[in-house]
Amino acid sequence: MDAVLLNSLQKSFGEVRAVNNLSVAVHQASVYGFLGPNGAGKTTTLRMIMNIIRPDSGQIRIFGGSSVEQAKARIGYMPEERGLYRKMTVAKVLAFFGAIKGLTGNELSGRVSHWLRRVELMDWASKKVEELSRGMHQKLQFAVTAINEPDLLILDEPFAGLDPLNTDLLKAIMLEMRNDGKTIIFSTHVMHEAEKLCDSILLINKGRAILDDSLSHIKSQRSSNVVSAELEGDTDFIEKLPEVKAVESDGHNFEITLAGNVDTQQLLKALVERLRVQRFEVKVPSLHEIFVDLVGASNAEDS
Amino acid sequence: MQKILKIAQREYIETVKTKAFLLGIVMLPLIIVVIIVVMKRMSPDKTGPQPPVKVAVNDLSGLLADEIKTSFDSHNQKNPNRQIQFHKLEIQQNSDAVEERARNNLRQGQVDVYVVLDRDVLDGSGKIHLYTYKQKASSIDILSTIEYIFYKTVVNQRYKMQNLSQELLEKLRNVPIERVEIGYAEGQDRVQNKTDTVLKMMVPFFFMYLMFLGIISSGQHMISSVIEEKSSRVIEVLLSAVSPFELMAGKILGLAGTGFTLVSLWAGAAFFTASSQGLNIDVTAELVFYFAIYYILGFLLISSVLAAAGSVCNTIKETQSLMMPIMMVFIIPLVSWFKVVQDPNGTLSRVFSFIPPLTPMVMILRLSSGSEIWIIEIIASIILLAVTVLVAMWGAAKVFRAGILMYGKRLSVREVCRCLLQS
């Protein structure tokens, strides 16, 4: 069963199509990244999943059911706009949100101290929220989101405003939760974060999905026709091979560009026959490159 | 329901803890105490000696001089703090020059009051003339005292001229009056005095005013609470756990609680003060019961409206233009309370009772004014009010849902209407 299933979702704000015919299936126990440039429709999509705004058309199913309201106890949502009651103390805020998410008694107080410890805010428990620094506020916000140990975690730009140390802390918690079988959806426009965390990726631009696949599949599909190799021996023949389009060399290191749709294995075979191959690497484009490539292409298409 | 209660609980505790609320509790009784103290200070019998009033008299009849002197002396004996001083007593000086001089004396402040007794004042056709110049507010009471002294003087002189015994006449005139209000059972009869009558008018007003203040102050808290959640962006986090309706319901419940606390504290303090001062306020359990019902319904009505109003605004400033017309509605019973108390079963009172925003305050006025009100009318007004509350909450929930996530711009009237029509 899919944790979240979106079916041809549409949403317009006046003239602007914020989300256009979006269909996504988010598998359980996976980390799903919603990527896209600013204004692509990520936040709108997440808000529609949370039933904060209603889609113009299309269906949303969460844990197989159509009502978010029923599933809310199993969801943790961290909105893009952070906000907590500034006059309340850290522990009280956490306890309040735990309580409205259905926790009671011992379970509630246990969770509060557990999460305070987990996001390293135990020393701040009795301080007022307004006294926290931005990063601490952010971590508290995450604790508020996760206090009910939700099966589905929806995080809108979770790393914005965090220093590298806290980013790593948050990532570690997210991966741990994924391993416990929780589903995590998060939005970001910072690609290397997504690359390290995501199992699957949805790339949106101007409300439209331009890529929706598992990260490994994306990478294997997009394996480029450039090979980086470290070779020993007489390398002059390489340029003359029919599979090869261009060669650049820097001592023993070579960048070989293949022609058309030649299999990299064919090149490897040809090389092994005549040389010592120290290193042979099919250059995989980074998510960043894919992003720039695809978003650029889709923008060019539109204009 | 659990969630609504949790939100209500937080709302209650956090509101009660604010300085504005604590100040609100103390402010009203404090103001009342200050007013009472100042009033007591201002009252004449508590003040120290005041400068004597200088009176010049021109007795054209020529028969009253002795009588006037005796009256002045007896007044001065009884009122050492407010003496009447004889400036000049002229007898039968009827000329323009005399009058002109007297007027100048008045203008120059040598004399405060100039009295002319007509020649035929004892025959019954002449007048007592009192002349003053730039009368001060503080001398109004002494003027009526002087007026009375001269009136008495003339009347006493008339008795003498008719050979009537003054003592006898006084005796004949004296009929003591006692007003008694009977209670439900024997032995509850109560002799009324002047304060009782005033109290009879003031108790309904007090009850209504209490309701007014309770509703207004909780309404104020509602607006600021919604705006605060909106501006600190907590709202979206809350909505990830609860539905907009639950959020609104929780807020209304919590703030109704704070309003109720405030009103009960004030009412309790007032009741305690009144009974410790020996004032007898008769508040039946029935009245308290109705008060609670009307208060709760009235509060639910205004706070739903204000929750909706708050949700479409971004700052307290923006809400003010919306608050004005809403508050005006609640001023109506405040302005017309006297008419309602005087005629609790009149057309005006009846019509107001069935205009839902006015119902709670007007009905409390009518009920506490002590007159019999048809029970069907009470029930009908409660039902109408309750239905209005449901409709208002339903509408408010819709506007609230759309309004709370609108940042930057305020919803236009047309957009609000569209929210209401949307299912």
XYZ file of C-alpha atoms in Angstrom:
726
model
C 0.000 0.000 0.000
C 1.158 3.510 -0.743
C 1.451 5.979 2.110
C 0.351 8.835 -0.096
C -1.300 8.649 -3.467
C -1.991 11.741 -5.501
C -4.106 11.436 -8.587
C -4.210 14.204 -11.222
C -4.131 17.006 -8.678
C -4.938 20.532 -9.874
C -4.763 23.822 -8.045
C -4.874 27.365 -9.347
C -4.506 30.650 -7.541
C -6.248 33.120 -9.765
C -4.487 32.987 -13.093
C -1.531 30.987 -11.832
C -1.555 27.226 -12.143
C 0.276 26.262 -8.956
C -0.134 22.528 -9.430
C -0.984 21.023 -12.760
C -2.151 17.449 -13.209
C 0.158 15.945 -10.624
C 0.054 12.214 -9.891
C 2.461 10.678 -7.400
C 2.651 7.462 -5.406
C 4.771 7.549 -2.264
C 5.714 4.067 -1.050
C 5.736 3.226 2.599
C 9.057 3.195 4.455
C 10.767 5.412 1.939
C 12.183 8.885 1.822
C 10.601 10.855 -0.957
C 12.064 14.164 -2.019
C 9.950 16.853 -3.623
C 12.432 18.888 -5.572
C 11.994 21.934 -7.668
C 12.930 25.562 -8.022
C 11.256 28.258 -5.938
C 7.592 28.608 -6.782
C 7.377 25.207 -8.418
C 4.354 24.150 -6.366
C 6.044 22.020 -3.681
C 4.510 23.775 -0.683
C 1.106 23.926 -2.358
C 1.227 20.184 -2.956
C 2.221 19.451 0.646
C -0.515 21.749 1.931
C -3.053 19.964 -0.207
C -1.934 16.634 1.215
C -2.520 18.098 4.683
C -5.970 19.375 3.630
C -4.939 22.902 4.557
C -5.887 24.033 1.106
C -8.253 22.089 -1.095
C -7.355 20.989 -4.620
C -9.519 22.257 -7.470
C -9.717 18.694 -8.735
C -8.038 15.332 -8.298
C -7.857 12.834 -5.453
C -5.613 12.438 -2.455
C -5.422 9.149 -0.588
C -3.464 8.723 2.607
C -2.794 5.224 3.941
C -5.451 4.092 1.476
C -8.147 6.292 2.982
C -9.486 9.490 1.534
C -9.737 11.497 4.760
C -6.703 13.332 6.014
C -8.614 14.350 9.114
C -8.824 10.722 10.186
C -5.173 10.117 9.453
C -3.899 13.237 11.188
C -2.875 11.349 14.319
C -0.486 9.312 12.165
C 1.020 12.300 10.356
C 3.599 14.836 11.405
C 3.735 17.995 9.325
C 6.355 20.694 9.504
C 5.233 23.695 7.494
C 7.551 25.970 5.624
C 6.486 28.893 7.809
C 7.822 28.015 11.237
C 5.873 29.150 14.233
C 5.320 28.190 17.838
C 3.750 29.943 20.801
C 6.497 32.346 21.747
C 5.427 32.954 25.327
C 5.241 29.293 26.333
C 8.162 27.258 27.580
C 9.847 24.718 25.325
C 8.587 21.716 27.305
C 5.046 23.082 27.488
C 4.858 23.757 23.781
C 6.003 20.228 23.076
C 3.502 18.815 25.576
C 0.666 20.893 24.125
C 1.249 19.727 20.574
C 1.664 16.160 21.828
C -1.665 16.466 23.595
C -3.583 17.776 20.597
C -2.076 14.956 18.579
C -3.718 12.543 20.962
C -0.985 11.651 23.473
C -1.891 11.478 27.150
C -0.464 10.897 30.594
C 2.799 9.000 30.981
C 3.214 8.438 27.284
C 3.101 12.182 26.704
C 5.652 13.126 29.358
C 7.917 10.278 28.228
C 7.804 11.452 24.628
C 8.443 15.057 25.594
C 11.677 14.259 27.415
C 12.648 11.725 24.746
C 12.380 14.242 21.963
C 13.962 17.050 23.948
C 16.957 14.820 24.440
C 16.937 13.717 20.829
C 17.113 17.235 19.421
C 19.536 18.268 22.201
C 17.262 20.858 23.803
C 16.995 19.278 27.248
C 18.800 22.209 28.898
C 16.303 24.604 27.379
C 13.164 22.794 28.520
C 12.018 25.497 30.900
C 13.055 28.449 28.741
C 10.530 30.395 26.746
C 10.368 29.717 23.032
C 11.157 33.341 22.213
C 14.547 32.924 23.907
C 15.676 30.220 21.476
C 18.000 30.879 18.563
C 16.714 30.252 15.089
C 18.413 26.885 14.780
C 17.111 25.723 18.148
C 13.651 26.925 17.198
C 13.914 24.825 14.080
C 14.895 21.722 16.037
C 12.037 22.266 18.449
C 9.741 22.577 15.475
C 10.968 19.226 14.256
C 10.408 17.700 17.692
C 6.859 19.101 17.653
C 6.339 17.470 14.272
C 7.656 14.108 15.383
C 6.292 14.016 18.934
C 3.492 11.617 18.008
C 5.961 9.241 16.279
C 4.021 9.557 13.034
C 3.981 6.918 10.322
C 4.144 9.673 7.752
C 6.384 12.681 8.159
C 5.875 15.631 5.836
C 8.634 18.225 6.071
C 8.632 21.425 4.075
C 12.215 22.664 3.649
C 13.418 20.953 6.857
C 17.024 22.100 6.575
C 16.494 25.766 5.840
C 18.340 27.794 8.441
C 20.226 24.929 10.088
C 23.988 24.772 10.510
C 25.824 21.681 9.151
C 25.944 20.043 12.583
C 22.223 20.323 13.139
C 21.525 19.367 9.539
C 23.423 16.119 10.127
C 21.504 15.571 13.378
C 18.209 15.957 11.581
C 19.283 13.744 8.692
C 20.341 11.021 11.115
C 16.959 11.148 12.837
C 15.152 11.060 9.498
C 17.086 8.027 8.287
C 16.532 6.286 11.592
C 12.827 6.862 11.283
C 12.850 5.586 7.725
C 14.560 2.418 8.919
C 11.809 2.016 11.500
C 9.354 1.822 8.636
C 8.163 5.423 8.618
C 7.517 7.262 5.396
C 9.098 10.663 4.951
C 8.238 13.255 2.365
C 10.300 16.384 2.298
C 10.718 19.286 -0.035
C 13.955 21.052 -0.803
C 15.732 22.885 -3.535
C 19.169 21.937 -2.232
C 20.105 18.955 -4.370
C 22.942 17.398 -2.446
C 20.703 17.002 0.600
C 18.197 15.113 -1.492
C 20.895 13.028 -3.094
C 22.064 11.694 0.258
C 18.658 11.076 1.773
C 16.105 10.215 -0.854
C 14.977 6.851 -2.071
C 12.746 8.466 -4.663
C 12.471 11.852 -6.184
C 9.742 13.977 -7.626
C 11.009 16.885 -9.627
C 8.407 19.612 -10.149
C 8.640 22.733 -12.218
C 5.791 25.190 -12.734
C 3.342 22.797 -11.121
C 4.159 19.942 -13.443
C 6.048 16.739 -12.613
C 9.058 16.489 -14.888
C 10.645 13.525 -13.192
C 9.289 10.956 -10.784
C 11.374 7.905 -10.100
C 13.616 6.115 -7.647
C 17.003 7.747 -7.255
C 18.955 4.626 -8.331
C 16.835 4.232 -11.435
C 17.249 7.874 -12.327
C 20.981 7.571 -12.043
C 21.251 4.369 -14.058
C 19.027 5.818 -16.754
C 20.916 8.992 -16.892
C 24.354 7.423 -16.837
C 26.100 9.603 -19.286
C 28.311 8.640 -22.169
C 31.428 9.896 -20.457
C 33.871 7.480 -18.908
C 36.718 8.408 -16.661
C 39.589 5.936 -16.682
C 43.154 5.513 -15.439
C 45.119 3.580 -18.013
C 48.681 2.249 -18.392
C 50.246 1.488 -21.763
C 50.019 2.828 -25.259
C 46.806 4.804 -25.422
C 46.985 6.277 -28.871
C 44.601 3.718 -30.373
C 41.691 4.870 -28.231
C 40.944 7.882 -30.334
C 40.640 5.676 -33.362
C 38.134 3.261 -31.874
C 34.750 3.502 -33.625
C 32.897 3.754 -30.275
C 34.824 6.816 -29.172
C 33.878 10.374 -30.038
C 36.514 12.333 -28.135
C 39.343 11.837 -25.653
C 40.888 14.196 -23.200
C 43.928 13.132 -21.261
C 45.849 14.332 -18.285
C 48.790 11.935 -17.856
C 47.279 8.588 -16.944
C 43.792 9.983 -16.445
C 41.463 9.980 -19.398
C 38.001 11.391 -20.045
C 36.510 9.415 -22.877
C 33.308 10.545 -24.536
C 31.457 7.764 -26.310
C 29.597 8.090 -29.548
C 25.798 7.734 -29.695
C 24.370 4.849 -27.696
C 27.413 2.692 -27.273
C 27.510 0.443 -24.244
C 30.288 1.372 -21.845
C 31.053 -2.344 -21.384
C 32.092 -2.537 -25.054
C 34.696 0.136 -24.493
C 35.916 -1.589 -21.360
C 36.374 -4.818 -23.300
C 38.351 -3.054 -25.994
C 40.549 -1.372 -23.414
C 41.248 -4.489 -21.351
C 42.455 -6.324 -24.434
C 45.264 -3.867 -25.042
C 45.958 -2.006 -21.794
C 46.151 -2.201 -18.061
C 43.004 -0.611 -16.680
C 43.666 0.799 -13.203
C 40.316 2.551 -12.868
C 37.207 2.600 -14.996
C 34.277 4.755 -13.969
C 31.101 5.575 -15.812
C 30.477 9.169 -14.918
C 27.069 9.505 -13.264
C 25.623 12.977 -13.392
C 24.915 14.516 -10.006
C 21.341 15.325 -9.079
C 22.346 18.925 -9.346
C 23.264 18.447 -12.993
C 20.078 16.538 -13.684
C 18.060 19.261 -12.014
C 19.670 22.078 -13.931
C 19.406 20.071 -17.098
C 15.738 19.166 -16.746
C 14.453 22.413 -15.297
C 16.363 24.313 -17.952
C 14.924 22.115 -20.653
C 11.375 22.437 -19.346
C 11.701 26.193 -19.063
C 13.046 26.355 -22.607
C 10.123 24.230 -23.785
C 7.631 26.620 -22.275
C 9.112 29.761 -23.672
C -13.609 16.585 21.567
C -10.382 15.773 23.401
C -8.535 18.105 21.062
C -11.065 20.904 21.476
C -10.685 20.660 25.251
C -6.892 20.716 25.019
C -6.951 23.826 22.870
C -9.497 25.416 25.187
C -7.328 24.605 28.195
C -4.225 26.151 26.664
C -6.147 29.194 25.520
C -7.599 29.646 29.009
C -4.323 29.261 30.892
C -2.285 31.392 28.521
C -4.900 34.158 28.496
C -5.378 34.186 32.257
C -1.615 34.472 32.680
C -1.295 37.585 30.511
C -0.794 40.955 32.137
C -3.689 42.439 30.179
C -6.071 39.974 31.766
C -4.801 40.484 35.312
C -4.944 44.226 34.814
C -8.474 43.862 33.452
C -9.585 42.049 36.602
C -8.264 44.761 38.872
C -8.986 47.790 36.734
C -12.764 47.818 36.784
C -13.249 47.437 40.561
C -10.407 49.904 41.059
C -12.087 52.495 38.888
C -15.371 51.981 40.732
C -13.677 52.344 44.118
C -11.905 55.506 42.964
C -15.181 56.975 41.725
C -16.941 56.185 45.007
C -14.122 57.659 47.072
C -13.996 60.791 44.972
C -17.776 61.143 45.119
C -17.720 60.837 48.898
C -14.988 63.458 49.074
C -17.006 65.749 46.890
C -20.213 65.514 48.926
C -20.856 68.737 50.934
C -21.091 67.289 54.462
C -17.583 65.887 54.161
C -15.974 69.070 52.960
C -14.363 71.597 55.253
C -15.550 75.158 55.886
C -16.388 77.066 52.752
C -16.369 80.821 52.362
C -19.615 82.406 53.577
C -22.194 83.457 51.033
C -22.798 87.173 51.030
C -26.435 88.085 50.690
C -27.945 91.506 50.197
C -31.656 91.898 50.746
C -34.080 94.601 49.691
C -37.341 94.093 51.519
C -39.934 96.223 49.746
C -42.728 94.967 52.000
C -40.864 96.220 55.053
C -42.331 93.508 57.262
C -39.857 90.691 56.980
C -36.535 91.979 58.299
C -36.713 90.308 61.736
C -37.982 87.061 60.382
C -35.155 86.939 57.846
C -32.526 87.582 60.482
C -33.849 84.771 62.695
C -33.900 82.333 59.789
C -30.318 83.201 58.828
C -29.130 82.773 62.379
C -30.749 79.394 62.748
C -29.212 78.274 59.430
C -25.753 79.474 60.467
C -26.038 77.590 63.738
C -26.852 74.337 61.978
C -24.299 74.728 59.160
C -21.036 76.002 60.565
C -19.251 75.113 57.319
C -21.472 77.087 55.036
C -22.390 80.404 56.591
C -24.742 82.960 55.163
C -23.513 86.472 55.710
C -25.709 89.472 55.689
C -24.189 92.074 53.460
C -26.896 94.663 53.671
C -30.543 94.808 54.490
C -32.468 97.590 52.839
C -36.079 98.245 53.524
C -38.482 99.763 51.034
C -35.789 101.219 48.795
C -37.640 101.084 45.545
C -35.656 103.100 43.113
C -33.621 102.509 39.986
C -30.499 103.860 41.632
C -30.675 101.280 44.415
C -31.153 98.489 41.954
C -28.315 99.719 39.764
C -25.980 99.854 42.779
C -27.013 96.360 43.816
C -26.329 95.025 40.334
C -22.889 96.602 40.339
C -22.172 95.054 43.705
C -23.100 91.682 42.274
C -20.870 92.189 39.239
C -17.937 93.273 41.376
C -18.360 90.260 43.642
C -19.062 92.183 46.825
C -22.359 90.330 47.000
C -23.086 86.772 45.895
C -26.859 86.878 45.982
C -29.159 89.871 45.842
C -32.697 89.234 46.992
C -35.644 91.492 46.334
C -38.935 90.813 48.091
C -41.865 92.465 46.325
C -44.056 94.827 48.252
C -47.108 92.629 47.955
C -45.226 89.393 48.577
C -47.259 88.705 51.697
C -50.589 89.174 49.919
C -49.800 86.326 47.672
C -49.227 88.096 44.366
C -45.679 89.396 44.793
C -42.495 87.456 44.072
C -39.197 86.703 45.715
C -36.463 87.694 43.229
C -33.002 86.173 43.496
C -30.275 87.842 41.473
C -26.923 86.246 40.838
C -23.977 87.049 38.605
C -21.801 84.320 36.941
C -23.138 81.615 39.124
C -20.613 78.913 40.067
C -21.518 75.251 39.944
C -20.457 74.901 43.575
C -22.997 77.498 44.713
C -26.053 75.842 43.197
C -26.940 73.962 46.379
C -26.537 77.005 48.608
C -28.778 78.977 46.272
C -31.632 76.563 46.788
C -31.010 76.713 50.537
C -31.331 80.513 50.456
C -34.387 80.194 48.284
C -35.951 77.877 50.846
C -35.081 80.200 53.742
C -36.888 83.093 52.088
C -39.826 80.923 51.125
C -40.155 79.739 54.737
C -39.833 83.280 56.007
C -42.626 84.550 53.820
C -44.885 81.590 54.631
C -44.295 81.960 58.390
C -45.089 85.662 58.188
C -48.309 84.809 56.360
C -49.291 82.393 59.171
C -48.744 85.141 61.712
C -50.816 87.601 59.759
C -53.684 85.104 59.628
C -53.248 84.383 63.335
C -52.501 80.725 62.689
C -50.348 78.722 65.059
C -47.186 77.671 63.340
C -46.745 74.619 65.570
C -50.245 73.449 64.881
C -49.803 73.721 61.141
C -46.524 71.849 61.239
C -48.208 69.155 63.265
C -51.090 68.902 60.849
C -48.797 68.654 57.876
C -46.662 65.907 59.296
C -47.698 62.505 57.927
C -44.834 59.986 57.952
C -44.742 57.686 54.938
C -43.326 54.183 54.881
C -42.803 52.124 51.756
C -42.772 48.392 52.364
C -41.906 45.710 49.906
C -43.334 42.332 50.839
C -41.375 39.114 50.300
C -42.454 35.656 49.184
C -43.259 34.541 52.725
C -44.288 36.105 56.012
C -41.589 37.961 57.889
C -39.687 38.968 54.765
C -41.252 42.411 54.600
C -38.707 45.082 54.071
C -38.975 48.783 54.656
C -37.723 50.606 51.595
C -35.589 53.636 51.730
C -34.252 55.826 49.006
C -31.224 53.655 48.204
C -33.543 50.698 47.654
C -35.304 52.476 44.852
C -32.046 53.481 43.229
C -30.820 49.936 43.650
C -33.904 48.636 41.892
C -32.853 50.592 38.848
C -29.155 49.915 39.129
C -29.152 46.147 39.602
C -30.485 45.408 36.096
C -28.069 47.907 34.653
C -25.199 46.366 36.565
C -26.061 42.903 35.316
C -26.281 44.085 31.765
C -23.109 46.098 32.017
C -21.289 43.100 33.449
C -22.400 41.063 30.477
C -21.359 43.838 28.125
C -17.883 44.061 29.648
C -17.483 40.288 29.721
C -18.459 39.945 26.092
C -16.330 42.850 24.935
C -13.211 41.815 26.828
C -13.363 38.187 25.737
C -14.035 39.367 22.225
C -10.889 41.450 22.443
C -8.925 38.400 23.633
C -10.324 36.351 20.761
C -9.182 38.857 18.164
C -5.687 39.158 19.606
C -5.341 35.408 20.036
C -6.260 34.717 16.407
C -4.010 37.483 15.138
C -1.135 36.248 17.288
C -1.420 32.716 15.963
C -1.644 34.046 12.469
C 1.336 36.336 12.718
C 3.540 33.805 14.536
C 2.547 31.228 11.915
C 1.567 28.656 14.508
C -1.674 28.167 12.708
C -0.357 25.773 10.096
C 1.271 23.579 12.732
C -1.997 23.510 14.622
C -3.918 22.607 11.502
C -1.672 19.624 10.948
C -3.098 18.180 14.155
C -6.615 19.560 14.382
C -9.295 20.673 11.961
C -10.080 24.387 11.599
C -13.416 23.823 13.275
C -11.814 22.107 16.269
C -9.337 24.958 16.547
C -12.055 27.573 16.476
C -14.294 25.670 18.862
C -11.428 25.232 21.305
C -10.624 28.910 21.194
C -14.215 29.921 21.750
C -14.559 27.526 24.654
C -11.324 28.609 26.309
C -12.091 32.283 25.984
C -15.671 31.813 27.144
C -14.042 30.352 30.247
C -11.821 33.384 30.761
C -14.764 35.717 30.239
C -16.830 33.724 32.708
C -14.023 33.850 35.247
C -13.778 37.598 34.870
C -17.509 38.194 35.138
C -17.879 35.863 38.134
C -15.014 37.568 39.942
C -16.515 40.994 39.362
C -20.021 39.904 40.230
C -18.761 38.145 43.355
C -16.773 41.186 44.427
C -19.717 43.484 43.772
C -22.100 41.234 45.688
C -19.706 40.952 48.610
C -19.128 44.710 48.714
C -22.816 45.465 48.453
C -23.798 43.121 51.263
C -20.932 44.294 53.473
C -22.256 47.833 52.976
C -25.680 46.677 54.054
C -27.262 46.981 50.626
C -29.810 44.323 50.030
C -29.535 42.921 46.539
C -32.002 40.285 45.783
C -30.626 37.887 43.205
C -32.514 34.694 42.759
C -31.005 31.420 41.633
C -33.315 31.626 38.660
C -31.781 34.900 37.572
C -28.252 33.555 37.899
C -29.281 30.563 35.815
C -30.686 32.738 33.044
C -27.712 35.012 33.281
C -25.420 32.031 32.662
C -27.444 30.838 29.672
C -27.663 34.237 28.047
C -24.045 34.994 28.797
C -22.807 31.757 27.241
C -24.959 32.103 24.148
C -24.138 35.766 23.766
C -20.481 35.042 24.149
C -20.561 32.211 21.590
C -22.228 34.550 19.139
C -19.749 37.384 19.406
C -16.684 35.198 19.578
C -17.652 33.274 16.450
C -18.118 36.546 14.635
C -14.841 37.896 15.984
C -12.956 34.673 15.235
C -14.037 35.070 11.637
C -13.225 38.774 11.672
C -9.800 38.137 13.200
C -8.990 35.405 10.722
C -9.366 37.657 7.709
C -7.051 40.306 9.131
C -3.300 40.297 9.580
C -2.751 42.923 12.249
C -4.664 44.281 15.222
C -4.834 47.567 13.358
C -6.717 45.991 10.508
C -9.265 44.488 12.861
C -10.229 47.839 14.302
C -12.267 48.904 11.316
C -14.149 45.613 11.569
C -14.583 45.856 15.334
C -16.361 49.198 15.191
C -19.657 48.099 13.605
C -19.684 44.932 15.725
C -19.251 46.905 18.937
C -21.883 49.441 17.898
C -24.505 46.704 17.971
C -23.705 46.010 21.615
C -23.940 49.682 22.501
C -27.636 49.737 21.588
C -28.893 48.057 24.792
C -26.471 50.179 26.770
C -28.025 53.337 25.413
C -31.629 52.236 25.708
C -31.435 50.450 29.052
C -33.570 53.028 30.865
C -36.477 52.593 28.489
C -36.239 48.817 28.803
C -36.137 48.858 32.608
C -39.044 51.301 32.796
C -41.201 49.215 30.536
C -39.836 45.667 30.474
C -42.844 44.346 28.572
C -43.125 47.213 26.128
C -42.797 46.960 22.374
C -39.220 48.198 22.318
C -38.106 45.661 24.920
C -39.943 42.860 23.138
C -38.534 43.720 19.721
C -34.983 44.023 21.061
C -35.326 40.668 22.792
C -35.693 39.004 19.419
C -32.798 40.665 17.667
C -30.172 37.985 18.391
C -27.099 40.140 19.122
C -29.183 42.230 21.508
C -31.088 39.337 23.073
C -28.691 38.455 25.932
C -28.257 41.973 27.248
C -31.872 43.049 26.806
C -33.275 39.855 28.303
C -31.029 40.145 31.336
C -32.220 43.710 31.778
C -35.836 42.661 31.578
C -35.441 39.647 33.844
C -33.546 41.500 36.530
C -35.915 44.453 36.436
C -38.197 42.253 38.479
C -41.259 42.223 36.295
C -43.016 39.063 35.269
C -41.961 37.808 31.828
C -43.836 35.206 29.917
C -41.834 31.963 30.123
C -42.597 31.186 26.470
C -40.986 34.453 25.514
C -37.865 33.493 27.455
C -37.694 30.068 25.870
C -38.376 31.428 22.396
C -35.645 34.034 22.746
C -33.188 31.391 23.945
C -34.039 29.099 21.043
C -33.727 31.895 18.506
C -30.404 32.919 20.001
C -29.131 29.337 20.031
C -30.062 28.846 16.381
C -28.319 32.091 15.491
C -25.242 30.909 17.379
C -25.175 27.676 15.372
C -25.523 29.521 12.081
C -22.852 32.038 13.120
C -20.431 29.274 14.135
C -21.047 27.400 10.917
C -20.386 30.515 8.872
C -17.465 31.588 11.011
C -15.813 28.174 10.636
C -15.896 28.578 6.869
C -14.495 32.088 6.864
C -11.990 31.063 9.534
C -10.762 28.174 7.415
C -10.182 30.403 4.412
C -8.971 33.398 6.383
C -6.367 31.910 8.679
C -3.984 30.967 5.880
C -4.307 34.200 3.980
C -1.230 36.225 4.634
C -0.453 39.657 3.362
C -3.848 40.580 2.048
C -7.223 40.856 3.677
C -10.154 38.911 2.345
C -12.584 41.127 0.499
C -16.272 41.032 1.311
C -16.923 39.212 -1.934
C -14.376 36.529 -1.091
C -15.910 36.095 2.355
C -19.310 35.604 0.753
C -17.841 33.061 -1.619
C -16.418 31.108 1.331
C -19.841 31.046 2.925
C -21.478 29.727 -0.218
C -18.848 27.071 -0.835
C -19.790 23.706 0.561
